Short mmCIF file of C-alpha atoms and ligand atoms in Angstrom, two decimals:
data_model
loop_
_atom_site.label_atom_id
_atom_site.label_comp_id
_atom_site.label_asym_id
_atom_site.label_seq_id
_atom_site.Cartn_x
_atom_site.Cartn_y
_atom_site.Cartn_z
CA UNK A 14 17.72 2.40 13.89
CA UNK A 15 14.58 3.71 12.30
CA UNK A 16 14.28 5.19 8.82
CA UNK A 17 11.06 6.82 7.65
CA UNK A 18 10.57 7.05 3.91
CA UNK A 19 7.97 9.57 2.83
CA UNK A 20 6.61 8.66 -0.58
CA UNK A 21 5.88 5.02 -1.30
CA UNK A 22 6.22 5.36 -5.06
CA UNK A 23 8.90 3.84 -7.24
CA UNK A 24 11.93 5.34 -5.50
CA UNK A 25 10.50 5.01 -1.97
CA UNK A 26 9.40 1.40 -2.30
CA UNK A 27 12.61 0.33 -4.03
CA UNK A 28 14.63 2.05 -1.31
CA UNK A 29 12.62 0.24 1.37
CA UNK A 30 13.42 -3.06 -0.32
CA UNK A 31 17.13 -2.23 -0.43
CA UNK A 32 17.17 -1.31 3.28
CA UNK A 33 15.43 -4.55 4.23
CA UNK A 34 17.58 -6.67 1.94
CA UNK A 35 20.72 -5.39 3.70
CA UNK A 36 19.19 -5.51 7.22
CA UNK A 37 20.08 -1.86 7.67
CA UNK A 38 17.18 -0.54 9.79
CA UNK A 39 13.47 -0.68 10.54
CA UNK A 40 11.40 1.20 7.99
CA UNK A 41 8.22 3.26 8.16
CA UNK A 42 6.81 3.94 4.72
CA UNK A 43 4.39 6.86 4.44
CA UNK A 44 2.27 7.96 1.49
CA UNK A 45 -0.61 10.35 1.09
CA UNK A 46 -2.56 7.87 -1.04
CA UNK A 47 -4.77 5.82 1.26
CA UNK A 48 -3.47 2.29 1.89
CA UNK A 49 -0.70 2.48 -0.72
CA UNK A 50 2.14 2.40 1.80
CA UNK A 51 0.40 -0.25 3.87
CA UNK A 52 -0.04 -2.47 0.79
CA UNK A 53 3.62 -2.13 -0.20
CA UNK A 54 4.79 -2.76 3.38
CA UNK A 55 2.67 -5.93 3.61
CA UNK A 56 4.03 -7.09 0.27
CA UNK A 57 7.62 -6.48 1.38
CA UNK A 58 7.02 -8.21 4.75
CA UNK A 59 5.69 -11.26 2.92
CA UNK A 60 9.04 -11.50 1.16
CA UNK A 61 10.87 -11.53 4.52
CA UNK A 62 10.68 -15.29 5.19
CA UNK A 63 12.10 -15.95 1.72
CA UNK A 64 14.71 -13.20 1.66
CA UNK A 65 15.65 -13.35 5.36
CA UNK A 66 14.90 -9.71 6.22
CA UNK A 67 15.58 -9.12 9.91
CA UNK A 68 14.00 -5.66 10.25
CA UNK A 69 10.37 -4.61 10.26
CA UNK A 70 8.48 -2.36 7.88
CA UNK A 71 5.19 -0.56 8.47
CA UNK A 72 3.13 1.33 5.92
CA UNK A 73 0.86 4.20 6.92
CA UNK A 74 -0.63 7.62 6.15
CA UNK A 75 -0.16 8.66 9.78
CA UNK A 76 2.95 10.71 10.50
CA UNK A 77 2.78 9.81 14.18
CA UNK A 78 4.29 6.47 13.21
CA UNK A 79 7.46 8.24 12.08
CA UNK A 80 8.08 9.26 15.71
CA UNK A 81 11.69 8.85 16.83
CA UNK A 82 13.10 8.41 13.32
CA UNK A 83 16.87 8.60 13.00
CA UNK A 84 16.58 9.45 9.32
CA UNK A 85 13.69 10.80 7.25
CA UNK A 86 13.99 10.32 3.51
CA UNK A 87 11.73 12.44 1.32
CA UNK A 88 10.93 10.81 -2.01
CA UNK A 89 7.37 12.12 -2.25
CA UNK A 90 6.49 14.26 -5.20
CA UNK A 91 5.84 14.21 -8.88
CA UNK A 92 8.40 12.55 -11.10
CA UNK A 93 9.34 14.04 -14.47
CA UNK A 94 7.52 13.30 -17.69
CA UNK A 95 9.13 13.43 -21.13
CA UNK A 96 10.07 17.00 -22.22
CA UNK A 97 9.97 18.20 -18.61
CA UNK A 98 13.09 19.41 -16.86
CA UNK A 99 13.55 18.73 -13.15
CA UNK A 100 12.99 22.44 -12.54
CA UNK A 101 9.47 22.20 -14.00
CA UNK A 102 8.49 20.26 -10.88
CA UNK A 103 9.37 23.02 -8.45
CA UNK A 104 6.03 24.56 -7.49
CA UNK A 105 4.17 21.31 -6.90
CA UNK A 106 7.05 19.49 -5.23
CA UNK A 107 7.86 22.46 -3.00
CA UNK A 108 4.32 22.32 -1.63
CA UNK A 109 4.59 18.58 -1.07
CA UNK A 110 7.96 18.80 0.68
CA UNK A 111 6.71 21.73 2.79
CA UNK A 112 3.72 19.67 3.90
CA UNK A 113 5.98 16.74 4.82
CA UNK A 114 8.42 18.90 6.80
CA UNK A 115 5.50 20.34 8.78
CA UNK A 116 4.08 16.92 9.48
CA UNK A 117 7.31 15.22 10.49
CA UNK A 118 8.64 18.15 12.53
CA UNK A 119 7.07 17.36 15.88
CA UNK A 120 7.93 13.67 15.91
CA UNK A 121 11.67 13.34 15.26
CA UNK A 122 13.64 16.22 16.72
CA UNK A 123 17.03 14.67 15.97
CA UNK A 124 16.39 13.21 12.54
CA UNK A 125 18.70 13.65 9.58
CA UNK A 126 16.79 14.52 6.39
CA UNK A 127 17.76 13.01 3.06
CA UNK A 128 16.07 14.76 0.15
CA UNK A 129 15.47 12.84 -3.07
CA UNK A 130 12.55 14.77 -4.57
CA UNK A 131 13.42 16.96 -7.55
CA UNK A 132 14.48 19.62 -8.25
CA UNK A 133 16.92 18.31 -5.76
CA UNK A 134 19.22 21.23 -4.97
CA UNK A 135 16.35 23.69 -4.65
CA UNK A 136 14.38 21.42 -2.35
CA UNK A 137 17.45 20.68 -0.22
CA UNK A 138 17.87 24.42 0.29
CA UNK A 139 14.15 24.78 0.97
CA UNK A 140 14.29 21.98 3.59
CA UNK A 141 17.23 23.75 5.24
CA UNK A 142 15.24 26.98 5.43
CA UNK A 143 12.14 25.24 6.77
CA UNK A 144 13.78 23.11 9.47
CA UNK A 145 15.88 24.10 12.41
CA UNK A 146 18.11 21.07 12.40
CA UNK A 147 21.15 22.76 10.84
CA UNK A 148 22.92 22.13 7.55
CA UNK A 149 24.78 19.03 8.70
CA UNK A 150 21.50 17.19 8.91
CA UNK A 151 20.14 18.06 5.46
CA UNK A 152 21.58 15.95 2.65
CA UNK A 153 20.45 16.00 -0.95
CA UNK A 154 20.97 12.76 -2.85
CA UNK A 155 22.24 13.14 -6.38
CA UNK A 156 25.99 13.64 -6.77
CA UNK A 157 26.67 9.96 -6.21
CA UNK A 158 23.91 9.08 -8.70
CA UNK A 159 25.41 11.38 -11.35
CA UNK A 160 28.86 9.96 -10.54
CA UNK A 161 27.56 6.42 -10.99
CA UNK A 162 26.04 7.40 -14.34
CA UNK A 163 29.32 8.94 -15.54
CA UNK A 164 31.18 5.84 -14.40
CA UNK A 165 28.75 3.49 -16.15
CA UNK A 166 29.08 5.34 -19.44
CA UNK A 167 32.89 5.49 -19.19
CA UNK A 168 33.01 1.83 -18.31
CA UNK A 169 30.97 0.96 -21.42
CA UNK A 170 32.98 3.22 -23.70
CA UNK A 171 36.35 1.94 -22.49
CA UNK A 172 35.34 -1.67 -21.77
CA UNK A 173 36.85 -1.31 -18.32
CA UNK A 174 35.17 -2.58 -15.13
CA UNK A 175 33.69 0.37 -13.25
CA UNK A 176 35.61 -0.46 -10.07
CA UNK A 177 38.78 0.57 -11.92
CA UNK A 178 37.31 4.01 -12.60
CA UNK A 179 37.65 6.79 -10.04
CA UNK A 180 35.57 9.89 -10.61
CA UNK A 181 33.28 12.47 -9.03
CA UNK A 182 30.44 14.59 -10.35
CA UNK A 183 29.74 17.83 -8.49
CA UNK A 184 27.36 20.73 -9.06
CA UNK A 185 23.62 20.71 -9.44
CA UNK A 186 21.55 17.65 -10.27
CA UNK A 187 20.67 19.09 -13.67
CA UNK A 188 22.13 20.32 -16.93
CA UNK A 189 24.88 22.30 -15.20
CA UNK A 190 26.35 19.34 -13.29
CA UNK A 191 30.14 19.16 -13.34
CA UNK A 192 31.78 15.79 -14.04
CA UNK A 193 35.31 16.29 -12.74
CA UNK A 194 37.44 15.16 -15.66
CA UNK A 195 40.54 16.39 -13.81
CA UNK A 196 39.86 13.86 -11.02
CA UNK A 197 38.91 10.97 -13.26
CA UNK A 198 41.30 8.06 -13.52
CA UNK A 199 41.00 4.75 -15.33
CA UNK A 200 43.06 2.00 -13.78
CA UNK A 201 45.15 4.71 -12.16
CA UNK A 202 45.76 6.68 -15.38
CA UNK A 203 44.24 10.12 -16.06
CA UNK A 204 41.13 9.91 -18.25
CA UNK A 205 42.62 12.48 -20.64
CA UNK A 206 45.39 9.97 -21.38
CA UNK A 207 43.06 7.12 -22.36
CA UNK A 208 40.22 8.91 -24.17
CA UNK A 209 40.32 11.84 -26.60
CA UNK A 210 38.66 15.17 -25.82
CA UNK A 211 35.80 14.70 -28.27
CA UNK A 212 34.73 11.40 -26.69
CA UNK A 213 35.12 12.76 -23.17
CA UNK A 214 32.83 15.67 -24.09
CA UNK A 215 30.26 13.30 -25.56
CA UNK A 216 30.20 11.16 -22.42
CA UNK A 217 29.97 14.22 -20.17
CA UNK A 218 26.97 15.43 -22.20
CA UNK A 219 25.33 12.02 -22.11
CA UNK A 220 25.84 11.85 -18.34
CA UNK A 221 24.02 15.16 -17.95
CA UNK A 222 21.11 13.85 -19.99
CA UNK A 223 21.06 10.29 -18.64
CA UNK A 224 18.07 10.88 -16.33
CA UNK A 225 16.15 12.49 -19.20
CA UNK A 226 17.09 9.61 -21.51
CA UNK A 227 15.51 7.18 -19.04
CA UNK A 228 12.41 9.38 -18.64
CA UNK A 229 11.93 9.40 -22.45
CA UNK A 230 12.26 5.64 -22.67
CA UNK A 231 9.94 4.99 -19.71
CA UNK A 232 7.37 7.47 -21.05
CA UNK A 233 5.80 7.76 -17.64
CA UNK A 234 7.82 8.25 -14.46
CA UNK A 235 11.54 8.57 -13.95
CA UNK A 236 14.49 6.40 -12.92
CA UNK A 237 14.26 4.59 -9.60
CA UNK A 238 16.69 1.65 -9.43
CA UNK A 239 19.77 3.88 -9.45
CA UNK A 240 18.27 6.76 -7.39
CA UNK A 241 17.27 4.30 -4.67
CA UNK A 242 20.75 2.72 -4.77
CA UNK A 243 22.38 6.14 -4.45
CA UNK A 244 20.11 7.01 -1.55
CA UNK A 245 20.92 3.69 0.11
CA UNK A 246 24.63 4.53 -0.05
CA UNK A 247 24.00 7.69 1.99
CA UNK A 248 21.83 5.89 4.56
CA UNK A 249 24.41 3.15 5.01
CA UNK A 250 27.17 5.72 5.51
CA UNK A 251 25.13 7.44 8.23
CA UNK A 252 23.95 4.34 10.05
CA UNK A 253 27.31 2.57 9.99
CA UNK A 254 29.23 5.81 10.61
CA UNK A 255 31.35 5.06 7.57
CA UNK A 256 32.76 8.59 7.20
CA UNK A 257 32.65 8.03 3.48
CA UNK A 258 33.17 10.80 0.93
CA UNK A 259 29.97 10.93 -1.11
CA UNK A 260 29.21 13.76 -3.51
CA UNK A 261 25.94 15.16 -2.14
CA UNK A 262 23.91 18.32 -2.30
CA UNK A 263 24.90 20.34 0.77
CA UNK A 264 23.99 23.80 2.01
CA UNK A 265 27.07 25.89 1.30
CA UNK A 266 28.44 28.65 3.49
CA UNK A 267 31.41 29.85 1.49
CA UNK A 268 32.90 26.53 0.41
CA UNK A 269 34.26 26.84 -3.14
CA UNK A 270 33.38 30.54 -2.85
CA UNK A 271 29.67 29.65 -2.91
CA UNK A 272 26.95 30.39 -0.37
CA UNK A 273 23.17 30.79 -0.09
CA UNK A 274 22.26 27.65 -1.98
CA UNK A 275 22.61 23.87 -1.86
CA UNK A 276 24.87 22.23 -4.41
CA UNK A 277 26.64 18.93 -5.03
CA UNK A 278 30.06 18.88 -3.35
CA UNK A 279 32.23 16.13 -1.85
CA UNK A 280 30.89 15.51 1.64
CA UNK A 281 32.14 13.17 4.30
CA UNK A 282 29.09 11.36 5.62
CA UNK A 283 28.75 9.43 8.86
CA UNK A 284 26.71 9.30 12.06
CA UNK A 285 25.33 12.80 12.51
CA UNK A 286 25.06 13.46 8.78
CA UNK A 287 27.53 15.69 6.94
CA UNK A 288 30.73 15.54 8.98
CA UNK A 289 32.59 17.93 6.71
CA UNK A 290 32.64 19.31 3.21
CA UNK A 291 35.89 18.71 1.37
CA UNK A 292 37.28 21.68 -0.51
CA UNK A 293 39.36 20.25 -3.29
CA UNK A 294 41.61 22.39 -5.39
CA UNK A 295 39.99 22.38 -8.81
CA UNK A 296 41.37 23.63 -12.12
CA UNK A 297 39.93 27.00 -13.10
CA UNK A 298 37.54 25.67 -15.76
CA UNK A 299 35.96 23.18 -13.34
CA UNK A 300 35.71 25.73 -10.53
CA UNK A 301 34.10 28.17 -12.97
CA UNK A 302 31.63 25.48 -14.02
CA UNK A 303 30.80 24.79 -10.37
CA UNK A 304 30.15 28.49 -9.78
CA UNK A 305 28.06 28.62 -12.93
CA UNK A 306 26.05 25.68 -11.62
CA UNK A 307 25.49 27.54 -8.32
CA UNK A 308 24.33 30.57 -10.29
CA UNK A 309 21.79 28.46 -12.19
CA UNK A 310 20.43 27.09 -8.90
CA UNK A 311 20.27 30.56 -7.35
CA UNK A 312 18.53 32.03 -10.43
CA UNK A 313 15.93 29.32 -10.10
CA UNK A 314 15.60 30.00 -6.35
CA UNK A 315 14.94 33.66 -7.10
CA UNK A 316 12.30 32.76 -9.67
CA UNK A 317 10.38 30.66 -7.17
CA UNK A 318 10.99 32.88 -4.12
N1 APR B 407 2.84 13.05 1.21
C1 APR B 407 3.24 11.77 1.06
N2 APR B 407 3.37 11.17 -0.16
C2 APR B 407 3.10 11.92 -1.24
C3 APR B 407 2.69 13.27 -1.15
C4 APR B 407 2.57 13.83 0.16
N3 APR B 407 2.19 15.10 0.35
N4 APR B 407 2.50 13.73 -2.39
C5 APR B 407 2.80 12.72 -3.24
N5 APR B 407 3.15 11.62 -2.56
C6 APR B 407 3.53 10.31 -3.05
C7 APR B 407 2.69 9.83 -4.23
O1 APR B 407 1.40 9.38 -3.79
C8 APR B 407 3.56 8.73 -4.81
O2 APR B 407 3.23 7.46 -4.27
O3 APR B 407 4.85 10.32 -3.59
C9 APR B 407 4.98 9.14 -4.40
C10 APR B 407 5.88 9.47 -5.58
O4 APR B 407 6.10 8.27 -6.25
P1 APR B 407 6.28 8.17 -7.82
O5 APR B 407 5.23 8.94 -8.51
O6 APR B 407 6.46 6.74 -8.17
O7 APR B 407 7.66 8.97 -8.09
P2 APR B 407 9.13 8.40 -7.90
O8 APR B 407 9.61 7.80 -9.16
O9 APR B 407 9.22 7.60 -6.67
O10 APR B 407 9.95 9.76 -7.74
C11 APR B 407 9.76 10.57 -6.60
O11 APR B 407 12.04 11.31 -6.61
O12 APR B 407 13.75 10.99 -8.15
C12 APR B 407 12.76 11.87 -7.70
O13 APR B 407 12.13 13.17 -9.65
C13 APR B 407 11.72 12.17 -8.73
O14 APR B 407 10.69 13.99 -7.56
C14 APR B 407 10.56 12.62 -7.89
C15 APR B 407 10.70 11.76 -6.64
#
């Protein structure tokens, strides 16, 4: 299997390392900056004899080398800086993603696209509009990252290992995301039975701002260890046909009463991409929040045409 990663920055390079470390696939790393991808690929290859990587990695500026990719991951674009929201990146990152879609189009007719560049839901929708591969092959990474963040914060608050926590975060990868408290259990018990409302609200709010918290602490750039891990989970599910339910940004055509945008929903992912979108019955307040999140994404889509 062949995965092309476009953007050899923090997320792209870390993702390449994760793929090689798990012997998941061959990697082509592409960046617009001359020699950057090549340098990182050489550096990663030099680690192979020590780490035991079995696959190959190549770094290049030439899209021809992406030919025949099974998956194309787009991580190219500007990351956030402090006081920026993800939506502030739209104009520049839309141009970058558009350029990449044009350049990869002729080389990998059957590729599945995984979008990582922010603002994630908008660019997932944009990629759907710009490609002809159909919505099953366009996956936006973020719901599993937001879920992992919610889990981490709950695990800290409750001093419970995170593998005893079941939860999902849906909605947009932004301030209107929807941590599903109704579906959150801790060691099999409903979250509402082990934590009071005030604390739950605080953790939900902190989850929404977790990416921004990291951006403020880093001062330049944004998170990349957890985004690359979340992206890896999607790639592994596709390549190993795991049919795993992963909250991901998907193009919606009426699911949850929402259409004409991409939004985080539970998606079963396997070979071929999105196998199906699960439509869970949600309590009214969570369904309303999900619709509100869709509205925020659509308002933003309107603003940027
Ligand atoms: N083609 C290929 N690569 C490009 C292009 C392009 N047109 N434009 C920019 N790049 C490359 C940059 O040269 C840089 O190496 O994309 C890379 C981005 O890397 P970083 O600046 O380190 O950003 P990173 O932290 O990896 O985040 C990338 O993922 O999580 C999101 O919000 C984040 O949108 C951002 C993206």
